Short mmCIF file of N, CA and C in Angstrom, two decimals:
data_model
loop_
_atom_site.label_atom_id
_atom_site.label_comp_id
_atom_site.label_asym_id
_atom_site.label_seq_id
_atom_site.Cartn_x
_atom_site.Cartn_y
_atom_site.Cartn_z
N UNK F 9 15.66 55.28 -10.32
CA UNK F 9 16.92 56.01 -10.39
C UNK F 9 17.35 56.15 -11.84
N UNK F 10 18.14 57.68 -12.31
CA UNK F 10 18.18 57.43 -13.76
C UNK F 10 20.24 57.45 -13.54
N UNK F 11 20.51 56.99 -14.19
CA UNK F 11 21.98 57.48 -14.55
C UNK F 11 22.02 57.86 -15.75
N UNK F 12 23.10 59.09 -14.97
CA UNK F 12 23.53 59.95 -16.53
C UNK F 12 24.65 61.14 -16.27
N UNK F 13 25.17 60.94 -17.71
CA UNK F 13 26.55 61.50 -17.69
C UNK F 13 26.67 63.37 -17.50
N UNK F 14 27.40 63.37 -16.74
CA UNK F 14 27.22 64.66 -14.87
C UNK F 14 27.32 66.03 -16.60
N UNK F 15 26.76 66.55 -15.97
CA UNK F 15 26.36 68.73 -16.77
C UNK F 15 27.48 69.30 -15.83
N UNK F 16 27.65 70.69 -16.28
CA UNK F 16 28.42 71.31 -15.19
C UNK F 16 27.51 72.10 -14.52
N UNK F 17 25.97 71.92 -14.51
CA UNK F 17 24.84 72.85 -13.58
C UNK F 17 24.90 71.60 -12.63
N UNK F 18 25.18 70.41 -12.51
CA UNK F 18 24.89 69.73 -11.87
C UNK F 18 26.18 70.07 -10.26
N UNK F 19 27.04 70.50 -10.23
CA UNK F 19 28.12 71.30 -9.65
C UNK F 19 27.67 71.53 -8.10
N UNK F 20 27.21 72.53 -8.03
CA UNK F 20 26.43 72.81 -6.88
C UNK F 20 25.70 71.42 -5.71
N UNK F 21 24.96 70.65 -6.34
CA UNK F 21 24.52 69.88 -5.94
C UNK F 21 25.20 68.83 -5.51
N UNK F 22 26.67 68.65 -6.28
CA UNK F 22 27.36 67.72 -5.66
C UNK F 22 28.76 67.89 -4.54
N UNK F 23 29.09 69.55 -5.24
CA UNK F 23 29.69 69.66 -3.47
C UNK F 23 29.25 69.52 -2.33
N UNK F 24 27.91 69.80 -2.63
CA UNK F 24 27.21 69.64 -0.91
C UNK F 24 26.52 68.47 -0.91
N UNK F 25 26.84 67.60 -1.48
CA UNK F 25 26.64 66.04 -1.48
C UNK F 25 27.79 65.49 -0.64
N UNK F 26 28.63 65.94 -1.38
CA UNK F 26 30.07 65.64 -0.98
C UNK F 26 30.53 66.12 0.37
N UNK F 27 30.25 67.25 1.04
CA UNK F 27 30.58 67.25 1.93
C UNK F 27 29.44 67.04 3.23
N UNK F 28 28.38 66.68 2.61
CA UNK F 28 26.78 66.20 3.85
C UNK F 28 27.54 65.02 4.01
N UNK F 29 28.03 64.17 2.97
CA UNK F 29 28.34 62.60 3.24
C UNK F 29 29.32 62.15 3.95
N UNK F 30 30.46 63.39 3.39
CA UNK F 30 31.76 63.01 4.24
C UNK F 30 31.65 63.07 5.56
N UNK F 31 30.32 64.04 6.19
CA UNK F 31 30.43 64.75 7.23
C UNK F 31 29.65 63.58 7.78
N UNK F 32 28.73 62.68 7.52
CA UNK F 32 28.03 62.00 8.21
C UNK F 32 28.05 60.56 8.12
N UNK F 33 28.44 60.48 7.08
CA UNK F 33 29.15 59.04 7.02
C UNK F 33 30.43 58.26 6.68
N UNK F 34 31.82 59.33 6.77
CA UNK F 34 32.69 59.15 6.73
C UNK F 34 33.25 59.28 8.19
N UNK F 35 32.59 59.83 8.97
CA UNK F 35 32.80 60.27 10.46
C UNK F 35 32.61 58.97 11.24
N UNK F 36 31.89 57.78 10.73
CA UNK F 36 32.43 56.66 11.34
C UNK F 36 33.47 55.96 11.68
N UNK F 37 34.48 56.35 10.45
CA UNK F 37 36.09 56.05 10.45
C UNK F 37 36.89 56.90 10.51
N UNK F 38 36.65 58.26 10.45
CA UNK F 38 37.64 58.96 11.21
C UNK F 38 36.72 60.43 11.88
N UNK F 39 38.13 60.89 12.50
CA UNK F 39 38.20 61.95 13.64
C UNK F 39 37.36 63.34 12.57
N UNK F 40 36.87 63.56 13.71
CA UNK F 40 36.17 65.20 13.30
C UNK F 40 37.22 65.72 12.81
N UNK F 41 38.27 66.11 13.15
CA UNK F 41 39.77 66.67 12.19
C UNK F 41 39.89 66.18 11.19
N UNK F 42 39.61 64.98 10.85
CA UNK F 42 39.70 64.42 9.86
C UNK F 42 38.85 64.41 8.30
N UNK F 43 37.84 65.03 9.34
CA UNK F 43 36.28 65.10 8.19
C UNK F 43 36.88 66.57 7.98
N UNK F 44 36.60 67.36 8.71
CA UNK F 44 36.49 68.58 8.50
C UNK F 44 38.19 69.09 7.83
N UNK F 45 39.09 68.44 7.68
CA UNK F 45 40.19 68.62 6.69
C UNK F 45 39.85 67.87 5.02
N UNK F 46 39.28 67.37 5.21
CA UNK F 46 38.96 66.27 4.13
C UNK F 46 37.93 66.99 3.07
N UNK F 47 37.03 67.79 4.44
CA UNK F 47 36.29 68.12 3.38
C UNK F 47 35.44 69.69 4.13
N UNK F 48 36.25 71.01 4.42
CA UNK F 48 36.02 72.15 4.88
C UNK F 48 35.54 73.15 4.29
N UNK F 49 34.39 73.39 4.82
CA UNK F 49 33.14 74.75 4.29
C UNK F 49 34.54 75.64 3.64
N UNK F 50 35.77 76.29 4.11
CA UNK F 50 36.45 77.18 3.51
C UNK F 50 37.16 76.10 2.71
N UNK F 51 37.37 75.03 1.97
CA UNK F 51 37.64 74.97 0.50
C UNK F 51 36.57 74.77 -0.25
N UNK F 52 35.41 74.59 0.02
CA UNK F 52 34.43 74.83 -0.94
C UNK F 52 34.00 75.42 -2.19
N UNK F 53 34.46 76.85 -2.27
CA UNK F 53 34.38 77.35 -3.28
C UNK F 53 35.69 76.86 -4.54
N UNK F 54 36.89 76.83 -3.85
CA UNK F 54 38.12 76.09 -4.52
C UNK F 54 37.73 74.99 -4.90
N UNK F 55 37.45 73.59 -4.27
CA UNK F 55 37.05 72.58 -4.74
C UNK F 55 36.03 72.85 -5.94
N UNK F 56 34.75 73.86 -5.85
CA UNK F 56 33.83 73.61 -7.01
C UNK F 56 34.99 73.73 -8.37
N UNK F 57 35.40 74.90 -8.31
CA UNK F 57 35.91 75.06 -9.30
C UNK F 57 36.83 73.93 -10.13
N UNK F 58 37.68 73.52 -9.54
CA UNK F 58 38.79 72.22 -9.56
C UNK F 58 38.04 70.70 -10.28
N UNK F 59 36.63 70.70 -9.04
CA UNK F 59 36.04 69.62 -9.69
C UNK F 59 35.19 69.99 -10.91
N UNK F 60 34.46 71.07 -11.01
CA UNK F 60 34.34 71.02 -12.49
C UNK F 60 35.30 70.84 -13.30
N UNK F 61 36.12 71.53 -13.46
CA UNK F 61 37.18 70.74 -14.57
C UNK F 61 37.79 69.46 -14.96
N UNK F 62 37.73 69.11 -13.50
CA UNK F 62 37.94 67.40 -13.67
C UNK F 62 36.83 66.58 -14.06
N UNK F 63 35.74 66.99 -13.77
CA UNK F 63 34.40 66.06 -14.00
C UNK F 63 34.08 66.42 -15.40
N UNK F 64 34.26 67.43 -16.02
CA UNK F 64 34.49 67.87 -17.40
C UNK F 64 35.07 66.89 -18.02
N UNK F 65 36.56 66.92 -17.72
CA UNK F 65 37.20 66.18 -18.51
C UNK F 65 37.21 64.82 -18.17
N UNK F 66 37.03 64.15 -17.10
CA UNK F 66 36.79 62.47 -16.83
C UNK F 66 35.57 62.20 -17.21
N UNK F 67 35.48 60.81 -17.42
CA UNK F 67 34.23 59.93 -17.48
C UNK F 67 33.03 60.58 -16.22
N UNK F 68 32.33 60.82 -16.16
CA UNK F 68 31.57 61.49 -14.80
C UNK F 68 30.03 60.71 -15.28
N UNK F 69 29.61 60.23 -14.17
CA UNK F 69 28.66 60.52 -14.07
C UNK F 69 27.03 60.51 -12.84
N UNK F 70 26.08 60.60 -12.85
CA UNK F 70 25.14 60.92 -12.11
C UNK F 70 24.48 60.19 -11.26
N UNK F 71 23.91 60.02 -10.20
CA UNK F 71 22.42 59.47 -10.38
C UNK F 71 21.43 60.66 -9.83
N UNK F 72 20.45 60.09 -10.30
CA UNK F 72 19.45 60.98 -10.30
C UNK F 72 17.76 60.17 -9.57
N UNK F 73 17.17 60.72 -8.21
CA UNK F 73 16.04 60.45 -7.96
C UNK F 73 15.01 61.79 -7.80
N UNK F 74 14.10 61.57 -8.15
CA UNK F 74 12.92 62.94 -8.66
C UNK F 74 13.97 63.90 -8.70
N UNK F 75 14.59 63.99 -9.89
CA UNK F 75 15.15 65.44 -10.22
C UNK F 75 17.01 65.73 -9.06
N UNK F 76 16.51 64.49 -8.07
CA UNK F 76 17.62 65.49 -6.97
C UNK F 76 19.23 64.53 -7.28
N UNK F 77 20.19 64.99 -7.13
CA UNK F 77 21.47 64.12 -7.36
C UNK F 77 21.74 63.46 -6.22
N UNK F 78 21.72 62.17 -6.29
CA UNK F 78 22.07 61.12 -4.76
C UNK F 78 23.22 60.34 -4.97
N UNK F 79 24.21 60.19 -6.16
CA UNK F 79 24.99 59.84 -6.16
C UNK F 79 26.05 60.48 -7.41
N UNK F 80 27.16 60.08 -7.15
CA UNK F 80 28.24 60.07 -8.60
C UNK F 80 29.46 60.10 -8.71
N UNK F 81 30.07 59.83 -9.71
CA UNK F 81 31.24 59.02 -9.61
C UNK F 81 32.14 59.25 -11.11
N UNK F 82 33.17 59.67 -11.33
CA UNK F 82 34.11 59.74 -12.02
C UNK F 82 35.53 59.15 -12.37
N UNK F 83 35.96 58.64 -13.56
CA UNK F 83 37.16 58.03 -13.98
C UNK F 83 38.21 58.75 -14.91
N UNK F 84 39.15 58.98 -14.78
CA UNK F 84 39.94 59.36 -15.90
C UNK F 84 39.90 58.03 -16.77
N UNK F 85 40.32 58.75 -18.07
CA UNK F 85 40.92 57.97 -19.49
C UNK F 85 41.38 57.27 -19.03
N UNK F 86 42.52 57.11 -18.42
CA UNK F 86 43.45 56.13 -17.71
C UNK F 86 43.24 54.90 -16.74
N UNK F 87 41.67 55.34 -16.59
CA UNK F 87 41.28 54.00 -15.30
C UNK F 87 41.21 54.50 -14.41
N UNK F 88 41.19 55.75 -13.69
CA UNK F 88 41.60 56.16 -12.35
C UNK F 88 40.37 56.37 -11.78
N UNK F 89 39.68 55.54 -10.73
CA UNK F 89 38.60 56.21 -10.48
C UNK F 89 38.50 56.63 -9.35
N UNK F 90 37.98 58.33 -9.12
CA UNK F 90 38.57 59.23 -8.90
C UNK F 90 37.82 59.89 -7.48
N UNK F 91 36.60 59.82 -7.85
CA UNK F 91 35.21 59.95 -6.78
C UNK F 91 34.30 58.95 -6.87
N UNK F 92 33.83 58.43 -5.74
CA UNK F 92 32.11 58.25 -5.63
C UNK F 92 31.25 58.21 -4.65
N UNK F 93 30.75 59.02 -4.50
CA UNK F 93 30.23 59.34 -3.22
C UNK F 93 28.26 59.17 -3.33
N UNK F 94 27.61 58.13 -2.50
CA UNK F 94 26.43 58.66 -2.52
C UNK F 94 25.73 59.12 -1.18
N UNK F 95 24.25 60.44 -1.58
CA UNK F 95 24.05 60.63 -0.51
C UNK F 95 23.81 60.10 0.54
N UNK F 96 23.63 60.93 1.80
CA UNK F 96 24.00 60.25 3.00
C UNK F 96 22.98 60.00 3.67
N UNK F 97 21.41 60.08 2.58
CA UNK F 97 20.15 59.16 2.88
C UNK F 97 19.85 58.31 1.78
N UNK F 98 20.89 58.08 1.06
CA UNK F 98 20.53 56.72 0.29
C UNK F 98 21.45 55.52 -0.15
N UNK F 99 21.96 55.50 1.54
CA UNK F 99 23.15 54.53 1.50
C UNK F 99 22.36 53.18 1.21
N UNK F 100 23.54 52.55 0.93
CA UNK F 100 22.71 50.69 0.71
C UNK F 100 21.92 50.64 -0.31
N UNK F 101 21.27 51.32 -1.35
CA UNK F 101 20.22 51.36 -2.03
C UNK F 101 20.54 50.59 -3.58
N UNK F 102 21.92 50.63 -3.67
CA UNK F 102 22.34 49.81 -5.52
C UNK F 102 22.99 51.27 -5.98
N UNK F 103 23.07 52.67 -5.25
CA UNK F 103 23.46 53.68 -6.48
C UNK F 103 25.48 53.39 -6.61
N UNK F 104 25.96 53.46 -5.75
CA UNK F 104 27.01 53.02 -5.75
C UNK F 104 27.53 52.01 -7.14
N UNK F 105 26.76 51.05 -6.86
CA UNK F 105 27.10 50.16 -7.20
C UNK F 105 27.16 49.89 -8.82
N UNK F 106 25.64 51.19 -9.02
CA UNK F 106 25.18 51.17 -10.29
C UNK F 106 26.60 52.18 -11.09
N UNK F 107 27.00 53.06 -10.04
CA UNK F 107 27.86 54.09 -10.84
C UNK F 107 29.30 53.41 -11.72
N UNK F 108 29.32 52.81 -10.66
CA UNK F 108 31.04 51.90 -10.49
C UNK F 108 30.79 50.69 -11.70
N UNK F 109 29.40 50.05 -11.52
CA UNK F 109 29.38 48.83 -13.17
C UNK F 109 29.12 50.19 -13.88
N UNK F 110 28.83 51.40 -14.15
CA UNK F 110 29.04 52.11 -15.27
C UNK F 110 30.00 52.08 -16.05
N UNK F 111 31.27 53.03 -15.12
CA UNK F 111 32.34 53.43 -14.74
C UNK F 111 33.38 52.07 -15.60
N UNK F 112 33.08 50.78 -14.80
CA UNK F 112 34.08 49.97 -15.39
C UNK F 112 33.70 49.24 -16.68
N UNK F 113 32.52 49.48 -17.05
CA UNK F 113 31.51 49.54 -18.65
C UNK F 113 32.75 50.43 -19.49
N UNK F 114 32.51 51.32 -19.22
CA UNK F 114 33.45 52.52 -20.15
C UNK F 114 34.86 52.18 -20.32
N UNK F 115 35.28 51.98 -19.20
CA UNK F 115 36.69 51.31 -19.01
C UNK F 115 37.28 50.38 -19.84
N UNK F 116 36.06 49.59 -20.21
CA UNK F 116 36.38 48.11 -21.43
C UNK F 116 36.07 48.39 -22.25
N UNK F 117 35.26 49.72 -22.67
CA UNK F 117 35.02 50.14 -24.17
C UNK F 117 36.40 51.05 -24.51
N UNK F 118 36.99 51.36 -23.65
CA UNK F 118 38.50 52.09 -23.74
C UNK F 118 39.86 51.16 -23.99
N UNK F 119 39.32 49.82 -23.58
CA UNK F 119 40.36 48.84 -23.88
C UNK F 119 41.36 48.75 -22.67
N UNK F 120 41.23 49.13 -21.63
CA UNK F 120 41.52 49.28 -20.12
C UNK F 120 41.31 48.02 -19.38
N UNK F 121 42.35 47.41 -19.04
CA UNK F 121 42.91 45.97 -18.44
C UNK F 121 42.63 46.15 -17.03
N UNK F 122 42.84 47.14 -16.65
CA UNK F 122 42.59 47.47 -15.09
C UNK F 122 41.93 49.11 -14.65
N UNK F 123 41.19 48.57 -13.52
CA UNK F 123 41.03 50.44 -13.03
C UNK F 123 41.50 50.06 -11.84
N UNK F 124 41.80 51.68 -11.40
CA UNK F 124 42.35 51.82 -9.53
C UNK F 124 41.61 52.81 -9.28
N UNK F 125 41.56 53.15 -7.83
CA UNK F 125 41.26 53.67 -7.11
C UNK F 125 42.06 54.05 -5.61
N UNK F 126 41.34 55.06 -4.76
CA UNK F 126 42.23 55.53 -3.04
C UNK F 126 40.53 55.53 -2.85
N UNK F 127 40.62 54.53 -1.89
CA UNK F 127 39.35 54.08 -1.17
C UNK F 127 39.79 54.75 0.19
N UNK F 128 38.84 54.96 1.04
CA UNK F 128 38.31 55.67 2.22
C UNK F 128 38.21 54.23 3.14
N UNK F 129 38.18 54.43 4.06
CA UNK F 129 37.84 53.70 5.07
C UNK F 129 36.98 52.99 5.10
N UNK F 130 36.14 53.56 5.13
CA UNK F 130 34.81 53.11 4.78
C UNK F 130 34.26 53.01 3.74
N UNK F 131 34.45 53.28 2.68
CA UNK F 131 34.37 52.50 1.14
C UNK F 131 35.16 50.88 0.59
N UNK F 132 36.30 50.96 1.42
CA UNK F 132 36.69 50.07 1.26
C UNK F 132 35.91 48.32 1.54
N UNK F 133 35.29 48.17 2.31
CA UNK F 133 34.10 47.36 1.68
C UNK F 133 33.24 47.02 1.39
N UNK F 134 32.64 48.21 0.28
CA UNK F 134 31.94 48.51 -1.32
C UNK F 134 33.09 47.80 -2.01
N UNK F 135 34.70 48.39 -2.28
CA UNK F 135 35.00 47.97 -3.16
C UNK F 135 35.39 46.20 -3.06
N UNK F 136 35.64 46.34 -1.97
CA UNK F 136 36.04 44.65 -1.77
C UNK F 136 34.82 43.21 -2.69
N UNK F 137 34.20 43.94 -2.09
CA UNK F 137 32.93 43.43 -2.70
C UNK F 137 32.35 43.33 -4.26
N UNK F 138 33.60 44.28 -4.66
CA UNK F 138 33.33 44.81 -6.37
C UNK F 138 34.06 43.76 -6.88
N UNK F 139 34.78 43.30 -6.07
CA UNK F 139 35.76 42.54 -6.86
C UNK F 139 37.32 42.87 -6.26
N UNK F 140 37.77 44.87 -5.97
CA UNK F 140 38.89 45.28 -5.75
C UNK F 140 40.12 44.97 -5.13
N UNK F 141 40.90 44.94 -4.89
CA UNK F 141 41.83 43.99 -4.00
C UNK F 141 42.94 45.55 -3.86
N UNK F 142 43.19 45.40 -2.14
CA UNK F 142 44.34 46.47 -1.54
C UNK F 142 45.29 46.31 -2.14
N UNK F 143 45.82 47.05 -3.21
CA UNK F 143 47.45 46.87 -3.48
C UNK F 143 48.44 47.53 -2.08
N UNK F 144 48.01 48.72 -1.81
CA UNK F 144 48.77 49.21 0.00
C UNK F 144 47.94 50.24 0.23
N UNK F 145 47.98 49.83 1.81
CA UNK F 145 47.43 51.35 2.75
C UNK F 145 48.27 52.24 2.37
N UNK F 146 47.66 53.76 2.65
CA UNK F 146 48.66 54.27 2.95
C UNK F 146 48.13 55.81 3.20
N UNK F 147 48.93 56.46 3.73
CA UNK F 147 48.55 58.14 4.66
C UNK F 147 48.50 59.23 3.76
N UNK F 148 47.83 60.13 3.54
CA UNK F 148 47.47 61.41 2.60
C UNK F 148 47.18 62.56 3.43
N UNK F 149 48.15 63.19 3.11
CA UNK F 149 47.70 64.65 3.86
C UNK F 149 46.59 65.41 3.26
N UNK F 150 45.96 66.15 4.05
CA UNK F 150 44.91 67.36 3.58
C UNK F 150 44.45 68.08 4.60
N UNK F 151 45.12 69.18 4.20
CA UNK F 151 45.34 70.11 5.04
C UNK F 151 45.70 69.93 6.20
N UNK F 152 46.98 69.76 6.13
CA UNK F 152 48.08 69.90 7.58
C UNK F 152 47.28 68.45 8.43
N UNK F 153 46.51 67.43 7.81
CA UNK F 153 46.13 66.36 8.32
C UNK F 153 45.92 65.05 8.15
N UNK F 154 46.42 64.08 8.69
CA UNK F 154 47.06 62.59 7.75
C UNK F 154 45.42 61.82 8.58
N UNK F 155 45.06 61.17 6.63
CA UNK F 155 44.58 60.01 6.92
C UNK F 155 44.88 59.55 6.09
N UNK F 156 44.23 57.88 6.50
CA UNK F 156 44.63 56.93 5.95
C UNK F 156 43.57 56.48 4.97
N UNK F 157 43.98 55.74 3.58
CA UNK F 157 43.12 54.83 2.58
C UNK F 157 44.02 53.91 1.78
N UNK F 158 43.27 53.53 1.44
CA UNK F 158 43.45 52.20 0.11
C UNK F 158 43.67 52.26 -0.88
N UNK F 159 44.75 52.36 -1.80
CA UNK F 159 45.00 52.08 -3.43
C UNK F 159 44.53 50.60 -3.40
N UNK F 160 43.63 50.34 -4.25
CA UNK F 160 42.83 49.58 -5.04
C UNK F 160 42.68 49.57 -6.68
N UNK F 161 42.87 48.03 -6.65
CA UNK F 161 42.98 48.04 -8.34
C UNK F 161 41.38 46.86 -8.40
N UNK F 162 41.31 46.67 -9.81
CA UNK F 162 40.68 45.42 -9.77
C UNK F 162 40.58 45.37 -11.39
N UNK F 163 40.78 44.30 -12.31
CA UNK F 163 41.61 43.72 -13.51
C UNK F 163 39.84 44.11 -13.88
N UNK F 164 40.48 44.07 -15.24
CA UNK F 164 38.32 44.05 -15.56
C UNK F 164 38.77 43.06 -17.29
N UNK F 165 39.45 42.10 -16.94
CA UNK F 165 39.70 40.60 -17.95
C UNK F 165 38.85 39.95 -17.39
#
């Protein structure tokens, strides 16, 4: 696996990362309404756009197996980390894990006491496991549809 910090050709490959994963392995913890608000073929083209700019400007970055993108994950300046999603045939494998000790690498070269995060259901223990601790649940609409996640912090002293 290589990691490395996300191109904007890389774009393409990770919306439909993003929404193969949500669709197949976020669907363990919630409702088909739930996936398909979270993450719908008609915002697709909106989202590319949006997340390039953000992955532009945050910490972003990759993983990479023969050439194909299986994972990645982004932070603002601020600590905020923002996405990480890996694909949804190479769960369990270390990419996660590898993105996030990136991620909070950078974080301490920034002089950043803490990062947070809004964990998913089912991310939530990846992060537990990172170290992260629930500061509160709590409900997020998208598109006319409430679910629930985790604000998560975890100190990086």
């Amino acid at each position: 696996m290589l990691l490395r910090r996300f191109h904007e050709t890389d774009i393409d490959q990770i919306i439909t990362l993003f929404y193969e994963t949500v669709h197949t392995i976020n669907k363990q913890d919630y409702t088909q309404e739930q996936v398909n608000a979270w993450a719908s073929l008609a915002d697709l083209t909106q989202r590319k756009g949006v997340w390039l700019k953000a992955l532009t400007s945050n910490i972003s970055y990759v993983a990479e197996m023969n050439g194909y993108i299986v994972g990645f994950s982004d932070m603002s300046l601020q600590g905020y980390l923002d996405r990480l999603f890996v694909h949804k045939e190479h769960q369990g494998q270390g990419i996660a894990s590898a993105l996030v000790d990136t991620l909070e690498s950078e974080a301490k070269k920034l002089g950043l006491i803490e990062i947070e995060t809004d964990s998913s259901i089912t991310a939530r223990p990846f992060f537990e496991r990172k170290g992260y601790i629930v500061v509160k649940s709590q409900i997020v609409e998208r598109n006319s549809t409430k679910l629930m996640n985790f604000r998560m912090k975890k100190s990086l002293r």
